[in-house]
PDB file of C-alpha atoms in Angstrom:
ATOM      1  CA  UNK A   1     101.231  84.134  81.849  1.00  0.00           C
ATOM      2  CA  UNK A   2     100.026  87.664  82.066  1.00  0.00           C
ATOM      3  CA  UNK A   3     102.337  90.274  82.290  1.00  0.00           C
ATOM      4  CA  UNK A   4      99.996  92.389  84.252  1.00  0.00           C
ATOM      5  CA  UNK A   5      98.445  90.242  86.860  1.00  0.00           C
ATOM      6  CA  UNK A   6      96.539  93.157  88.978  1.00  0.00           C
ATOM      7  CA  UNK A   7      95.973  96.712  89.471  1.00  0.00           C
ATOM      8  CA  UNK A   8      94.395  99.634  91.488  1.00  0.00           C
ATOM      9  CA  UNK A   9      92.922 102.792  90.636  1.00  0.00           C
ATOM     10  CA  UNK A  10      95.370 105.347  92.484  1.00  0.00           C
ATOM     11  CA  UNK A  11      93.867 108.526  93.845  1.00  0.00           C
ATOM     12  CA  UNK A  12      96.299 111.087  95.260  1.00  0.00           C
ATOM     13  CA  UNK A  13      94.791 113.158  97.998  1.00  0.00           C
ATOM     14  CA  UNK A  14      96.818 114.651 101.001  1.00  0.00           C
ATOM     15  CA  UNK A  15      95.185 112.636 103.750  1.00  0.00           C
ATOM     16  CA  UNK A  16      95.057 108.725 101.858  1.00  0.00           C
ATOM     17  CA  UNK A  17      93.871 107.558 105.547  1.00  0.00           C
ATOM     18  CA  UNK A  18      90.650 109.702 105.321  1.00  0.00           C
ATOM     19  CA  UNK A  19      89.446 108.720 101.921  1.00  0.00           C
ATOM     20  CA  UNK A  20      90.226 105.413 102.287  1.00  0.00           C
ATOM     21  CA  UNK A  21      87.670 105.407 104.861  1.00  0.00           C
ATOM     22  CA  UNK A  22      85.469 107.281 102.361  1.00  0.00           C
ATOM     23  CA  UNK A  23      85.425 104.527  99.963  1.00  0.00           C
ATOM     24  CA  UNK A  24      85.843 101.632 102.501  1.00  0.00           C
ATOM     25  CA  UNK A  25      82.395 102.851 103.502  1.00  0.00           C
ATOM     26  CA  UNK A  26      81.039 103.577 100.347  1.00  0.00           C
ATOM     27  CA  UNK A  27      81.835 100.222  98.847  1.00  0.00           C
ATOM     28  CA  UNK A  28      81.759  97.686 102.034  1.00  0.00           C
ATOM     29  CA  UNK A  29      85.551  97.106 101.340  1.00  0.00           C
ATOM     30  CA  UNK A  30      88.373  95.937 103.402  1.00  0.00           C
ATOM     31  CA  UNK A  31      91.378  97.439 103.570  1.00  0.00           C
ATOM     32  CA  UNK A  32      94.435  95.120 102.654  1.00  0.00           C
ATOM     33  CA  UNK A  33      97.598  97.670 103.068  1.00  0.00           C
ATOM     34  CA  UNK A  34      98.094 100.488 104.736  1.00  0.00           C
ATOM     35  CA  UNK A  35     101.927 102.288 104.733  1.00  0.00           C
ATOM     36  CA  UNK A  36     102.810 106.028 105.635  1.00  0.00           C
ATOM     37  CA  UNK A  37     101.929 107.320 102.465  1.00  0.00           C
ATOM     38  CA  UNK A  38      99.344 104.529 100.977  1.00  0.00           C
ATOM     39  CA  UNK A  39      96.456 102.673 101.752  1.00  0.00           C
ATOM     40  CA  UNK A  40      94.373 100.506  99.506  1.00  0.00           C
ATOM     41  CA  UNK A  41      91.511  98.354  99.722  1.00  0.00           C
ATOM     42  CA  UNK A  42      89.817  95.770  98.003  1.00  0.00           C
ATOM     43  CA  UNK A  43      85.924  95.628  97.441  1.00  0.00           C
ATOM     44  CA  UNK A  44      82.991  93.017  96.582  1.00  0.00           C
ATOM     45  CA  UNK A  45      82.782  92.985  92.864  1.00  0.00           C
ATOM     46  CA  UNK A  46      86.939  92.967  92.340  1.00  0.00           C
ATOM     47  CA  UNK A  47      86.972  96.813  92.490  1.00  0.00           C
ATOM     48  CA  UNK A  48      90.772  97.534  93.747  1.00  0.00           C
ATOM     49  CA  UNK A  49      91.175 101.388  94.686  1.00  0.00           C
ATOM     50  CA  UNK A  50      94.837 102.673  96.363  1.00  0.00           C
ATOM     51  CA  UNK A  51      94.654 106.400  97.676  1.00  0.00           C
ATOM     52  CA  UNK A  52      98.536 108.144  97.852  1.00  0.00           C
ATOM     53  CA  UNK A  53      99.704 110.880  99.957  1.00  0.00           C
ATOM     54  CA  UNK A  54     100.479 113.649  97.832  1.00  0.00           C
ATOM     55  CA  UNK A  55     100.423 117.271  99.862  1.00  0.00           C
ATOM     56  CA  UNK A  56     100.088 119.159  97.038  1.00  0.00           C
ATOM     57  CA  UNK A  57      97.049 117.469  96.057  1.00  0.00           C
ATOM     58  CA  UNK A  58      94.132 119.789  94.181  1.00  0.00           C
ATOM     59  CA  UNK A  59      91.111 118.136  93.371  1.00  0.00           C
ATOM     60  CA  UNK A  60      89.746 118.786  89.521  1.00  0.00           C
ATOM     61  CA  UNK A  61      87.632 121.412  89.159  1.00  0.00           C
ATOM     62  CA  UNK A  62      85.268 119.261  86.573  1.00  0.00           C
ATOM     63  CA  UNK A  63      82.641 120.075  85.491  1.00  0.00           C
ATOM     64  CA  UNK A  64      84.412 123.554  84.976  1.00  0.00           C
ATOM     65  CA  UNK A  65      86.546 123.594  81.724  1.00  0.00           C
ATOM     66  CA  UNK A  66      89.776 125.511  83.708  1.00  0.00           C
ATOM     67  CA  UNK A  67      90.427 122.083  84.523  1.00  0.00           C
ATOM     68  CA  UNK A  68      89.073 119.358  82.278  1.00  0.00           C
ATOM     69  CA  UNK A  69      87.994 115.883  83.946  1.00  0.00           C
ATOM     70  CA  UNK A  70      91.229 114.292  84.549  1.00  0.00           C
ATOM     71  CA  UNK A  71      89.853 110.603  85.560  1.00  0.00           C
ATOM     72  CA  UNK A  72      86.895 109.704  87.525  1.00  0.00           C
ATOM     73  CA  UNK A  73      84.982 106.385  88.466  1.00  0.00           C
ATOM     74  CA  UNK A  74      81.817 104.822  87.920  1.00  0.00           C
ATOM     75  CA  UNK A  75      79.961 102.528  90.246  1.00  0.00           C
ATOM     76  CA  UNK A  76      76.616 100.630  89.397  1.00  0.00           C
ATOM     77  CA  UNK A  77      73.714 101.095  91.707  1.00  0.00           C
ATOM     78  CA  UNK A  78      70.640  99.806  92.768  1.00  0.00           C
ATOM     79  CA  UNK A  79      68.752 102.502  93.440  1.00  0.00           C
ATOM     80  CA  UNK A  80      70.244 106.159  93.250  1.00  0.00           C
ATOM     81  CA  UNK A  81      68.392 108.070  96.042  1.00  0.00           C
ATOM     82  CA  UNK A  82      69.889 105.684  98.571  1.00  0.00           C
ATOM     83  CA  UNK A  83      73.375 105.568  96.995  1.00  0.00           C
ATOM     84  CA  UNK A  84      72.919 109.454  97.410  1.00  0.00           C
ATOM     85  CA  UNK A  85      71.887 109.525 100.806  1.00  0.00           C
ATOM     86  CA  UNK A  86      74.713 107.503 101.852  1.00  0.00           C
ATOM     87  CA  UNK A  87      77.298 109.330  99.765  1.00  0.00           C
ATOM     88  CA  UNK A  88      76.603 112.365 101.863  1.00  0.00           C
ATOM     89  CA  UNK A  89      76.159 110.525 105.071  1.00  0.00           C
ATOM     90  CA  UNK A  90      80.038 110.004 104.520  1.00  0.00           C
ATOM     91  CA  UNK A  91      80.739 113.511 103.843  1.00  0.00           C
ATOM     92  CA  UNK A  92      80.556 113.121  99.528  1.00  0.00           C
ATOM     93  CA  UNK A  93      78.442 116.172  98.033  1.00  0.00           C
ATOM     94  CA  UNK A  94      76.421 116.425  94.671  1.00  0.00           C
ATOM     95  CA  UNK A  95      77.801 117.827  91.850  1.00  0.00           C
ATOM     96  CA  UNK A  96      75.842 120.106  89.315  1.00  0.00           C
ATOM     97  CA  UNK A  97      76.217 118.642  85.954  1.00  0.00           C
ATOM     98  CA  UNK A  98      73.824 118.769  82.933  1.00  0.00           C
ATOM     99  CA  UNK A  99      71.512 116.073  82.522  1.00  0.00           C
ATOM    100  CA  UNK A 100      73.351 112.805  80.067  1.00  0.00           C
ATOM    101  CA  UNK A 101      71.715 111.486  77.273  1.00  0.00           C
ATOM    102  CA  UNK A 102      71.582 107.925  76.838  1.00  0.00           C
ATOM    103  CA  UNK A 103      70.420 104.974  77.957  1.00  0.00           C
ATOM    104  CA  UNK A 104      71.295 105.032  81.987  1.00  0.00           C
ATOM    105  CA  UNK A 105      70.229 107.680  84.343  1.00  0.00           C
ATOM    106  CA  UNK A 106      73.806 108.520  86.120  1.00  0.00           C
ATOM    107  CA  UNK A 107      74.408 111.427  89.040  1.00  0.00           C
ATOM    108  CA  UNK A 108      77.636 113.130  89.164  1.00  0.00           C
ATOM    109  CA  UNK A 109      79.525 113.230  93.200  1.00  0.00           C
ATOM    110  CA  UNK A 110      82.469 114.640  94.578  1.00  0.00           C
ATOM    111  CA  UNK A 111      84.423 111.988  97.585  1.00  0.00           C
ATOM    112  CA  UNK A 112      85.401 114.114 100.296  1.00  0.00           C
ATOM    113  CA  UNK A 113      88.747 115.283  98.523  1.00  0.00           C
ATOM    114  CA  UNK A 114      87.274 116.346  95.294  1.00  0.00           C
ATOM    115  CA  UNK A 115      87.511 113.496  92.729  1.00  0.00           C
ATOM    116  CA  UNK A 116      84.628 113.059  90.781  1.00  0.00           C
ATOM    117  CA  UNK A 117      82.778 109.766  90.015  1.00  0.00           C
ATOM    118  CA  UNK A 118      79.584 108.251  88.992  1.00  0.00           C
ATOM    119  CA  UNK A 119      76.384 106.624  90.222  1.00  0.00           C
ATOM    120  CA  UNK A 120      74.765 104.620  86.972  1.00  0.00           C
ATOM    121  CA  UNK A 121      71.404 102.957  87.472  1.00  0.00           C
ATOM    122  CA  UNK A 122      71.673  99.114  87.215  1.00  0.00           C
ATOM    123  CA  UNK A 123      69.410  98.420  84.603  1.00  0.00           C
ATOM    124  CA  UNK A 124      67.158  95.109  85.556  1.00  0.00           C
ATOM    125  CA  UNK A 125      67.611  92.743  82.638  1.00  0.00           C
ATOM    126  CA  UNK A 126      64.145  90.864  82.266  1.00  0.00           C
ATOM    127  CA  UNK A 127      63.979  87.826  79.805  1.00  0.00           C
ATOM    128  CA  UNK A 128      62.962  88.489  76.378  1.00  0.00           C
ATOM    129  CA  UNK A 129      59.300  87.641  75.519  1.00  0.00           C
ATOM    130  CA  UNK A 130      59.031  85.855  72.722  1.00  0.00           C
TER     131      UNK A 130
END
């Protein structure tokens, strides 16, 4: 038997119930638990996010170096212009980064509290021609 058997990706923000709603939203989750100072929710694709109170909460200031990228997410997309509009339909903004090199084209956001993730475009996979 596993000695881990689950786990969440924690973000501590100073109003959980908000950005909960954020990424409930974002990610057509449901929320399974909700206490004074936690909620967390569970979405299609086993992504399991939990967002803590913490009042002294300050976002990261990435892409700036005074505070380096402490964690962020990524989440695979269809098609990034509509990922984008709905990001800032639920109050997420843009954030300037350079351009990455490599094989995905990927857009850098900001959730309503400041932590950073990523939009990567699901490449189609297409069967080899022989």
């Amino acid at each position: 038997m596993a000695l881990v058997i689950a786990g969440h990706i924690v973000l501590d923000c100073a109003e959980p119930e908000k950005l909960a709603v954020f990424y409930t939203e974002l990610l057509e989750a449901v929320q399974t638990e909700a206490t004074a100072n936690r909620v967390e929710i569970s979405a299609p694709g086993g992504i399991q996010m939990a967002f803590r109170r913490d009042v002294n909460a300050a976002p990261p200031s990435w892409p700036r170096p005074e505070n380096s990228l402490q964690a962020h997410l990524d989440f695979l997309v269809e098609d990034l212009d509509e990922a984008e509009r709905r990001i800032i339909g639920l109050g997420g903004r843009p954030l300037d980064t350079k351009d990455f090199s490599g094989p995905y084209e990927e857009r850098g956001y900001a959730d309503p509290a400041g932590h950073s993730f990523t939009l990567r475009l699901l490449t189609p996979t297409a069967p080899k021609q022989d």
